[in-house]
mmCIF file of C-alpha atoms and ligand atoms in Angstrom:
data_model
loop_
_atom_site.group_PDB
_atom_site.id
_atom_site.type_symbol
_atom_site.label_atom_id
_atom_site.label_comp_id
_atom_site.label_asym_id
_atom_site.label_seq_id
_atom_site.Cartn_x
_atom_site.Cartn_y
_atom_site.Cartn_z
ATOM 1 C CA UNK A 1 -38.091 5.832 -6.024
ATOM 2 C CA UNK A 2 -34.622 5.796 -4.733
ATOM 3 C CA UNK A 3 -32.793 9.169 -5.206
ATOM 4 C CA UNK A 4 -29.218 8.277 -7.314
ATOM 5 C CA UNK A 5 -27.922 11.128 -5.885
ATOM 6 C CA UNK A 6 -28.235 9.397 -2.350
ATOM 7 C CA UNK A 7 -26.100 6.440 -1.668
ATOM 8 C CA UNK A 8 -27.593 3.234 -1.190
ATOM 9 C CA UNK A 9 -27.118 1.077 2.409
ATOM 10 C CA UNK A 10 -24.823 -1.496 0.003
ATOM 11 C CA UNK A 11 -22.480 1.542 -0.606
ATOM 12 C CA UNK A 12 -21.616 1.854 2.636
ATOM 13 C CA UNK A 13 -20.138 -1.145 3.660
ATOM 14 C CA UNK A 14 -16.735 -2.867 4.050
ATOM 15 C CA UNK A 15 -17.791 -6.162 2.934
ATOM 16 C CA UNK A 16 -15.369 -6.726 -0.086
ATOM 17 C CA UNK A 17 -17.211 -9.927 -1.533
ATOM 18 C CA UNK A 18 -16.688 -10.496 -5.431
ATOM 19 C CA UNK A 19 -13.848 -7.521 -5.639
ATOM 20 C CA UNK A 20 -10.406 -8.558 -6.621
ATOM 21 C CA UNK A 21 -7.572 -6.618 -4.663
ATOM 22 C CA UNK A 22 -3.829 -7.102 -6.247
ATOM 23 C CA UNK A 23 -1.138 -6.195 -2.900
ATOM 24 C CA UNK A 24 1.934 -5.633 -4.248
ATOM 25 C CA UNK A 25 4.571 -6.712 -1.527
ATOM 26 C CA UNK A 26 2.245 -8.561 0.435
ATOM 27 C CA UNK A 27 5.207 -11.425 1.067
ATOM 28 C CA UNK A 28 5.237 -10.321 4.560
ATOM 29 C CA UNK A 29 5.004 -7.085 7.255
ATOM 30 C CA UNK A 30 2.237 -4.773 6.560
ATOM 31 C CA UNK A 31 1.072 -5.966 2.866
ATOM 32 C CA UNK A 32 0.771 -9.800 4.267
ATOM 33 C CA UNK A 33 -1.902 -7.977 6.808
ATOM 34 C CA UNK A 34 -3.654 -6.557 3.881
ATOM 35 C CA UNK A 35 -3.531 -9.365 2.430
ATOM 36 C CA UNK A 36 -5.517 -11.498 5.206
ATOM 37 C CA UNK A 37 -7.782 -8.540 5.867
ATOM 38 C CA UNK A 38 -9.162 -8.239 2.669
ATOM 39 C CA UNK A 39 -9.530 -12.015 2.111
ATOM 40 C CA UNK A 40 -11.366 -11.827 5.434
ATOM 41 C CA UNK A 41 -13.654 -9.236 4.045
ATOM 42 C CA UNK A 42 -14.433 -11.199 0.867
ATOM 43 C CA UNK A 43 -12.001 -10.263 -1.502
ATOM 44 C CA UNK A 44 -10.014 -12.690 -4.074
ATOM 45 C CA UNK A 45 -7.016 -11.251 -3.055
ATOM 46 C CA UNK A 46 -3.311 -11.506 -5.493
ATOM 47 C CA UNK A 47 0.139 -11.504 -3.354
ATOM 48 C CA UNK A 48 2.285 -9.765 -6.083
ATOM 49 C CA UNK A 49 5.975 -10.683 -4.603
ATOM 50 C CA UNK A 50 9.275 -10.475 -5.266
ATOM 51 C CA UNK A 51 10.218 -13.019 -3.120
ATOM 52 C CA UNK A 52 8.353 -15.807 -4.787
ATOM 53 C CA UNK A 53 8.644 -18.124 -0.942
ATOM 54 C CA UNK A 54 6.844 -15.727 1.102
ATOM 55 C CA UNK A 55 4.410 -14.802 -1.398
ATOM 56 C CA UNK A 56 3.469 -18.416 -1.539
ATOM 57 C CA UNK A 57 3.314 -19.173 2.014
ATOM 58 C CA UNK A 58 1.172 -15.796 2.405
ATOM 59 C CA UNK A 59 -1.146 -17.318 -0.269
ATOM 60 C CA UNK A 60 -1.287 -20.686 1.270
ATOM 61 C CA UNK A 61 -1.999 -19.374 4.774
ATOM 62 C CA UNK A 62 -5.067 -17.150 3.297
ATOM 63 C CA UNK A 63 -6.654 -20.588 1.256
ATOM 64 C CA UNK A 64 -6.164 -22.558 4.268
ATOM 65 C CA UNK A 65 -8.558 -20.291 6.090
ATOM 66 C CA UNK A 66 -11.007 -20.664 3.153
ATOM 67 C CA UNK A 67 -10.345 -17.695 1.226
ATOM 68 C CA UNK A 68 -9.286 -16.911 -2.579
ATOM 69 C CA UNK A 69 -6.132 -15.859 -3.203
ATOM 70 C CA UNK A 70 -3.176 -16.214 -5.532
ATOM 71 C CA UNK A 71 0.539 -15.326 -5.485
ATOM 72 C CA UNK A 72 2.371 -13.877 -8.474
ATOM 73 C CA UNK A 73 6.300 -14.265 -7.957
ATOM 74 C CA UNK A 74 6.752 -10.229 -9.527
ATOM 75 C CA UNK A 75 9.361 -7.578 -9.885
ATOM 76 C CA UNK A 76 7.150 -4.243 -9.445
ATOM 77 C CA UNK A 77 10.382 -2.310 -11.386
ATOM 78 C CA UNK A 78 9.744 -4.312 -14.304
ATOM 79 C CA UNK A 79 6.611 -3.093 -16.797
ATOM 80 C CA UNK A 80 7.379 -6.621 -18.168
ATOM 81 C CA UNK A 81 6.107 -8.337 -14.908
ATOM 82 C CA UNK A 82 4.108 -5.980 -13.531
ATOM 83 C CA UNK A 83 2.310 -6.685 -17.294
ATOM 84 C CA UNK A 84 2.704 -10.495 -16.435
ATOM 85 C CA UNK A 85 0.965 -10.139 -13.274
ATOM 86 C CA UNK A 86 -2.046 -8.481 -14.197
ATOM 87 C CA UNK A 87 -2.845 -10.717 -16.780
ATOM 88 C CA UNK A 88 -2.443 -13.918 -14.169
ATOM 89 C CA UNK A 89 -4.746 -11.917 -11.920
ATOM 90 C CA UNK A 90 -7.292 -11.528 -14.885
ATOM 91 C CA UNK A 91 -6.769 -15.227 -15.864
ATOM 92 C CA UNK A 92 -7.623 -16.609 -12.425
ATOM 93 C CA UNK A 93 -10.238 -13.994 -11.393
ATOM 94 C CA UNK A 94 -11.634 -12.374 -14.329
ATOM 95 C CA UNK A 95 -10.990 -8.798 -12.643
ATOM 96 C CA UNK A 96 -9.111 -6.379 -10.992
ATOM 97 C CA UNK A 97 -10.889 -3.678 -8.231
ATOM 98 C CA UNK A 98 -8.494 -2.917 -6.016
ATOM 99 C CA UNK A 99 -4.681 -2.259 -6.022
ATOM 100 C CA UNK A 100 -2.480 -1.013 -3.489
ATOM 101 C CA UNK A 101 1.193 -0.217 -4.127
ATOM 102 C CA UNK A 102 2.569 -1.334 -0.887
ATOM 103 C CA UNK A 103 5.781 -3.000 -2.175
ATOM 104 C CA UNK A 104 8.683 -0.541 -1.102
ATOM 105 C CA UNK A 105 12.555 -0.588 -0.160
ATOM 106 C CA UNK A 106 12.101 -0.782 3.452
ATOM 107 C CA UNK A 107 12.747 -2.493 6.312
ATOM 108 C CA UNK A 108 16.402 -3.923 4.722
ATOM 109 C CA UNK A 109 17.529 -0.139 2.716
ATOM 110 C CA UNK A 110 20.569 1.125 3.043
ATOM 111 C CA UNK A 111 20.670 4.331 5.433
ATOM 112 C CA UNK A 112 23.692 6.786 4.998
ATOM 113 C CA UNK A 113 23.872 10.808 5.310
ATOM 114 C CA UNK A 114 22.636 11.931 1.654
ATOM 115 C CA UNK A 115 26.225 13.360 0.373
ATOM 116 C CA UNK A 116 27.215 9.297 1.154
ATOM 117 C CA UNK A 117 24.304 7.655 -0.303
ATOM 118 C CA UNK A 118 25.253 5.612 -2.886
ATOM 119 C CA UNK A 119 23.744 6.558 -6.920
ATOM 120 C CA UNK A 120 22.528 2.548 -6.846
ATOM 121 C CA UNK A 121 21.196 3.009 -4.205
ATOM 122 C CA UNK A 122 18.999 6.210 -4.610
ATOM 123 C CA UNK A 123 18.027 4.696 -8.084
ATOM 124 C CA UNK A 124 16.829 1.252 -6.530
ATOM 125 C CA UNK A 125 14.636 3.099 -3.696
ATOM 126 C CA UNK A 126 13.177 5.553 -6.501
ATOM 127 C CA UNK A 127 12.323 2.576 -9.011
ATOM 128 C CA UNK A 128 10.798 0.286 -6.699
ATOM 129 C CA UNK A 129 8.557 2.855 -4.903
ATOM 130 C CA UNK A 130 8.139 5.135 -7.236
ATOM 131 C CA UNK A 131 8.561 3.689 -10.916
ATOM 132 C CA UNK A 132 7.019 0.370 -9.184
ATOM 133 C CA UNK A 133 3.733 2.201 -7.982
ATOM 134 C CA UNK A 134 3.211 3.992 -11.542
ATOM 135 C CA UNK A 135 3.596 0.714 -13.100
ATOM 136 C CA UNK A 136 1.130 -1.060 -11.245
ATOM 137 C CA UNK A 137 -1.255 1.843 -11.222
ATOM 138 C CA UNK A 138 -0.934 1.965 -15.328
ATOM 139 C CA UNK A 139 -1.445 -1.367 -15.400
ATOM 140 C CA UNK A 140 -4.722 -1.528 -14.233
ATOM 141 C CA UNK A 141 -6.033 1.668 -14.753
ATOM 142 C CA UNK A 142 -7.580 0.595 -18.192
ATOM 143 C CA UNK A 143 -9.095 -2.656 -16.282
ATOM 144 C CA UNK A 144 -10.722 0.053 -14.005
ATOM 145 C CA UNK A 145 -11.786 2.600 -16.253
ATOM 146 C CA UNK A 146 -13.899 -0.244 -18.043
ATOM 147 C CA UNK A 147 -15.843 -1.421 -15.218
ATOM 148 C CA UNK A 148 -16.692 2.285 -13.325
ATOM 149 C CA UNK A 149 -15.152 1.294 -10.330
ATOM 150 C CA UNK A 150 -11.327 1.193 -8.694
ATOM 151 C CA UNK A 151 -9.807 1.975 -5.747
ATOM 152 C CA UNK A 152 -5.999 2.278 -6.161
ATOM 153 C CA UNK A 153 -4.066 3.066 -2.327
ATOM 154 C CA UNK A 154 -0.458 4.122 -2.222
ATOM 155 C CA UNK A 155 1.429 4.166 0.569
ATOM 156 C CA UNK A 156 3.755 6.923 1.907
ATOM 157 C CA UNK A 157 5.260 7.347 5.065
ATOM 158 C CA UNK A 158 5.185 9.646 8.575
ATOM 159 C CA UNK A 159 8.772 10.109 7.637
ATOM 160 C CA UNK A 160 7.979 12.465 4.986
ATOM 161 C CA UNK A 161 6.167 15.148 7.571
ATOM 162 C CA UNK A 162 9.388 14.263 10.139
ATOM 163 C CA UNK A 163 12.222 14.200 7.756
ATOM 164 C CA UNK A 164 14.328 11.495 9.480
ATOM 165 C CA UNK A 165 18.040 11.708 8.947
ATOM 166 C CA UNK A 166 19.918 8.682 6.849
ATOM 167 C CA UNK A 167 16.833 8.360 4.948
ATOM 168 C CA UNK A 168 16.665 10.660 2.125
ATOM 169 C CA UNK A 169 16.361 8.546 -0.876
ATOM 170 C CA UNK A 170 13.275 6.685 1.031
ATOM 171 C CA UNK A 171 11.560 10.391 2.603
ATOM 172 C CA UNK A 172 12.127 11.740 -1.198
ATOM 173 C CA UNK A 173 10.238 8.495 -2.966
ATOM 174 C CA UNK A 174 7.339 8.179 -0.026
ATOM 175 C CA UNK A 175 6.751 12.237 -0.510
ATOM 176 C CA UNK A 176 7.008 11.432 -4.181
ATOM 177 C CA UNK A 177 3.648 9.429 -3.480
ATOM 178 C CA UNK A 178 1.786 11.673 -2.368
ATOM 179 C CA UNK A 179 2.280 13.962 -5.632
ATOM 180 C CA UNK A 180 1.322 11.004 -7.641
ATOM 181 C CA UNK A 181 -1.497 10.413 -5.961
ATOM 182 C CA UNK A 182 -3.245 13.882 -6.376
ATOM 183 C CA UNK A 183 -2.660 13.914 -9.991
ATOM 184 C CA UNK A 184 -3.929 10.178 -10.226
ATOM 185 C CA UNK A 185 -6.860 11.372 -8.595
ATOM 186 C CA UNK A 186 -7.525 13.905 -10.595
ATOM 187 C CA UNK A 187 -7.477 11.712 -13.984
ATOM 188 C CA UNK A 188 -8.954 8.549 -12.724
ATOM 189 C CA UNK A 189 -12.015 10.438 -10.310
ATOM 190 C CA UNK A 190 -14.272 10.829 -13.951
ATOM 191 C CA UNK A 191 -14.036 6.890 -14.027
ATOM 192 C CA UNK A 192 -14.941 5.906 -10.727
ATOM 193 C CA UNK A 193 -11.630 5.260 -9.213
ATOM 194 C CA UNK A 194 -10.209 6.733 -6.151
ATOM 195 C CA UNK A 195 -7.184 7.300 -5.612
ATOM 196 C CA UNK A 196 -5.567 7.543 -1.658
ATOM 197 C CA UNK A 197 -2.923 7.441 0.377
ATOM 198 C CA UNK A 198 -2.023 5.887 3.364
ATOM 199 C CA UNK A 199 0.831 7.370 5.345
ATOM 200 C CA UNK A 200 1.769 5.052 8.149
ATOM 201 C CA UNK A 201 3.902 5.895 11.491
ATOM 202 C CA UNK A 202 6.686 3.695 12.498
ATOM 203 C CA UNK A 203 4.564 -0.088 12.869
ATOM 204 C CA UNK A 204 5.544 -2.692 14.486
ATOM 205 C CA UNK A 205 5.102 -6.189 11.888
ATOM 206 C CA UNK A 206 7.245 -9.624 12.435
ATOM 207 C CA UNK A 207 10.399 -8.343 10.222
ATOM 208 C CA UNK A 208 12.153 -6.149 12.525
ATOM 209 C CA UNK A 209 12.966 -3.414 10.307
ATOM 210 C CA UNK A 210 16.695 -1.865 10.457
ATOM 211 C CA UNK A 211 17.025 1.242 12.448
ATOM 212 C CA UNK A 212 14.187 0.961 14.152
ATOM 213 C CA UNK A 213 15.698 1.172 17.465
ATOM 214 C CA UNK A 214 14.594 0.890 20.849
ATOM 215 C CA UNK A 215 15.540 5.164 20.697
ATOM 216 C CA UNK A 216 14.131 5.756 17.742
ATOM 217 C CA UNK A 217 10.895 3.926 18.772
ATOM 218 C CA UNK A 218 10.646 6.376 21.929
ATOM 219 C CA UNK A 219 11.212 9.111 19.959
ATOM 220 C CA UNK A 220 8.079 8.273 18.094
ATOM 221 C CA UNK A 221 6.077 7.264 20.915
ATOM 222 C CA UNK A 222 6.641 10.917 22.228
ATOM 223 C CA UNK A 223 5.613 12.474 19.360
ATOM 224 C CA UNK A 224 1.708 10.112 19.175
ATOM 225 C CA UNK A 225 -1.092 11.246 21.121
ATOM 226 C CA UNK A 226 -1.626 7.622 21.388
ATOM 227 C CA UNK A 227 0.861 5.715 23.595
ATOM 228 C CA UNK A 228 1.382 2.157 22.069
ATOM 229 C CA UNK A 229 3.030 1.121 19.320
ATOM 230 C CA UNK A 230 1.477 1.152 15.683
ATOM 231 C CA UNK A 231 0.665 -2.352 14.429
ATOM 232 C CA UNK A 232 0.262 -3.700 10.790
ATOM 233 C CA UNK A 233 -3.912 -4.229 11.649
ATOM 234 C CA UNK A 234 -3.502 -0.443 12.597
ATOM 235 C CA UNK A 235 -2.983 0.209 8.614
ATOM 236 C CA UNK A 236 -5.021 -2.347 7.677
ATOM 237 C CA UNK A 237 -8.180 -1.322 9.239
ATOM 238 C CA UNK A 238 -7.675 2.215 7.152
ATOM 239 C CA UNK A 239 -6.671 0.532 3.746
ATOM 240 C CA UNK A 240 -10.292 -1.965 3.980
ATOM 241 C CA UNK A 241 -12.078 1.620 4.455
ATOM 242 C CA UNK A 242 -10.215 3.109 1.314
ATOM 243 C CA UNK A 243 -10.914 0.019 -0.927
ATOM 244 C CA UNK A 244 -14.238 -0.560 0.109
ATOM 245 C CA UNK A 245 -17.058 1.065 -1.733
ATOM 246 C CA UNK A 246 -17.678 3.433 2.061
ATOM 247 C CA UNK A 247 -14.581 5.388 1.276
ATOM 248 C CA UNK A 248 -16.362 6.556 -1.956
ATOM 249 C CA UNK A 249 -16.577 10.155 -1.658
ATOM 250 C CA UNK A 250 -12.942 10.381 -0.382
ATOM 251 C CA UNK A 251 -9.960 10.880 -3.414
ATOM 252 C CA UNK A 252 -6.537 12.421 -3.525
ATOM 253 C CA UNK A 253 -6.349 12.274 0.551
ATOM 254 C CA UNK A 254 -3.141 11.403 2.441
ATOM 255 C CA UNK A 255 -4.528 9.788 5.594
ATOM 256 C CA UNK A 256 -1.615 9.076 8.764
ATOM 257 C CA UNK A 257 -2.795 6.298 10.467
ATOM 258 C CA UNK A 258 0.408 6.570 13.300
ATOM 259 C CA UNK A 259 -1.391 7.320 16.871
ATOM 260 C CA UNK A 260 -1.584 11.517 15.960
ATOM 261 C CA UNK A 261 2.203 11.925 15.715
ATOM 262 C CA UNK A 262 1.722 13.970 12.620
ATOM 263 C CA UNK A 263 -0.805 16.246 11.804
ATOM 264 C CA UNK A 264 -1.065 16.485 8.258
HETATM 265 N N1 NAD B 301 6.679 -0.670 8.844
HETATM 266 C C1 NAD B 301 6.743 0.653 8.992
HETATM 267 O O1 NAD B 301 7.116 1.164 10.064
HETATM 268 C C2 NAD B 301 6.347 1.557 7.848
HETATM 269 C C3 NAD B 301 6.180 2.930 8.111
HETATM 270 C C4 NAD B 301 5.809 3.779 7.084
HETATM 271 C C5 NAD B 301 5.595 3.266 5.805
HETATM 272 N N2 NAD B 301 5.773 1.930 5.590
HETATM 273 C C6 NAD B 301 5.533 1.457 4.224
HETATM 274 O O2 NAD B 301 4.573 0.398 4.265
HETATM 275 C C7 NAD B 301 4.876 -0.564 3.258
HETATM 276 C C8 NAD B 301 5.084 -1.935 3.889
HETATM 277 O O3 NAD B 301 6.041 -1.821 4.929
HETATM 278 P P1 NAD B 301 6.656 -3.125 5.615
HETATM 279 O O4 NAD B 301 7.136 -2.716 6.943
HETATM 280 O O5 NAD B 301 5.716 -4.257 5.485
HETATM 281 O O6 NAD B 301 7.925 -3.355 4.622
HETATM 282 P P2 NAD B 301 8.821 -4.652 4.371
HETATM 283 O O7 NAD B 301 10.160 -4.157 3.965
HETATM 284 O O8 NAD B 301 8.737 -5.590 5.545
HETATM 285 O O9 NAD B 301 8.086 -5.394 3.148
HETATM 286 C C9 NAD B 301 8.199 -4.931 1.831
HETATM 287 C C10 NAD B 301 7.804 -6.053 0.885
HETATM 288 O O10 NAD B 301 7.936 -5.573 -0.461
HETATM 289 C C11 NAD B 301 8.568 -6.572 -1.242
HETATM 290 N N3 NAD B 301 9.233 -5.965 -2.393
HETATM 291 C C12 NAD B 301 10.370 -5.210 -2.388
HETATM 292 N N4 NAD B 301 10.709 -4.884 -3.640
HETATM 293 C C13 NAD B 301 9.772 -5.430 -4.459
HETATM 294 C C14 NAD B 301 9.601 -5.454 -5.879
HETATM 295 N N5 NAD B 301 10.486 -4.859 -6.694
HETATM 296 N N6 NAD B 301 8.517 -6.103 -6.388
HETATM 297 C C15 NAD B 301 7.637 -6.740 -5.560
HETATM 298 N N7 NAD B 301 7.764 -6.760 -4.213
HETATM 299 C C16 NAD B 301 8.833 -6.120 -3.676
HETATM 300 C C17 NAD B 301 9.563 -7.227 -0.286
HETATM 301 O O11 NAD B 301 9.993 -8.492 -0.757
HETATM 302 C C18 NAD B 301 8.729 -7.291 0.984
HETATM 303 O O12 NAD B 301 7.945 -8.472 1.024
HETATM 304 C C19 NAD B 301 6.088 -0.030 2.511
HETATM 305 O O13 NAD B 301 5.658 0.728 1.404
HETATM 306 C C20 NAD B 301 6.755 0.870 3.549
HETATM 307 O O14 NAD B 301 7.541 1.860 2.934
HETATM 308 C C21 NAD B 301 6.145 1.059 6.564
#
């Protein structure tokens, strides 16, 4: 008789068949990838986007390749439509296994010493990555709880170890993360849910993200063990581990997935 202490072969694999993964942000760069990867690996997956264009496209590239997936035009600052989109997700798919909080201010946020940053602007950075990832998490937490099973993966950032100038309101939010994601872990871990973080080096993705200068991206390649650029499949290929059922020992972790330039 099979020991349920001892893990079965099925609970070690990537294969994300039947699971439902909502990607917030997933209208392009690295959330489009997770997108794809995790339709790929069997998942119905939901492109939760403010930009209600790209999350389409991303959607209709994904079902032309024969996979599930839907986009949700949503606002992750808003409980309102954060609320809207989960119940679209549980209308079209009947359930919800997977969430990562990828939708940030990025690759078009205003950079400025700290003593210039404008108040707007520190507020808009802090709602959308950090409000907007406690939303979403909230939001399906009681979907996960009921079914014994969740995987819910945050994402940081390599600038948090680094401290790059110009960025404080976005180093302060991403190091934010990784706070909320130990204390997640440490309420959701009874249910079945774990609870990561991925903390990604400077990647290279189609949208060429401001300030990421041909300096700035030798300054980082000095700093990796690995000399090449980081690339959105890069990320990718760590968030399928953390939402697959072989990452289910592992909670609370912050994992850099930027070619060793950080230790954390
Ligand atoms: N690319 C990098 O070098 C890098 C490095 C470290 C961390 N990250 C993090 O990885 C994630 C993805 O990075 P990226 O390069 O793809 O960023 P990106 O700026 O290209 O994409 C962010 C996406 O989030 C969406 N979004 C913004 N506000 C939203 C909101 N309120 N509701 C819903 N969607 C919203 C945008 O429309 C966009 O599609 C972000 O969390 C970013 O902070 C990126």
């Amino acid at each position: 008789m099979r020991n349920p202490a001892l893990p079965t072969s099925d609970d070690h694999r990537t294969d994300l068949s039947g699971r439902v993964a909502i990607i917030t942000g997933a209208g392009q760069g690295i959330g489009r990838v997770y997108a794809h990867r995790f339709a790929e690996a069997g998942a119905s997956v939901v492109i939760a986007e403010l930009n209600a264009e790209s999350g389409q496209n991303v959607c209709t590239e994904i079902v032309a390749k024969g996979h599930q997936a839907l986009a949700v035009s949503s606002d992750v600052t808003s409980a309102a439509s954060v609320q809207s989109m989960i119940d679209k997700s549980m209308t079209a798919f009947g359930r919800i296994d997977i969430l990562v909080n990828n939708a940030a201010i990025y690759s078009r946020m205003t950079r400025a010493t700290f003593d210039e940053l404008p108040l707007e602007e520190w507020d808009a950075v802090m709602r959308t990555n950090v409000t907007g990832s406690f939303l979403c998490a909230r939001g399906v937490a009681p979907i996960m709880r009921k079914a014994g099973w969740g995987r819910i993966i945050n994402v940081s950032s390599g600038t948090v170890t680094m401290g790059r100038p110009n960025f404080m309101h976005y180093v302060t939010s991403k190091a934010a993360i990784i706070g909320m994601t130990r204390a997640m872990a440490r309420e959701l871990g009874p249910f079945g849910i774990n609870v990561n973080t991925i903390v990604p080096g400077l990647t290279k993705t189609e949208i060429e993200a401001d300030g990421a200068t041909d300096a700035v991206w030798n300054t980082i390649l000095d700093r990796q063990c690995i000399k090449r650029p980081g690339v959105a499949d890069d990320i990718a290929d760590v968030a399928l581990y953390l939402a697959s059922s072989a990452s289910g020992f592992i909670t609370g972790q912050s994992i850099a997935v930027d070619g060793g330039a950080t230790h954390l």
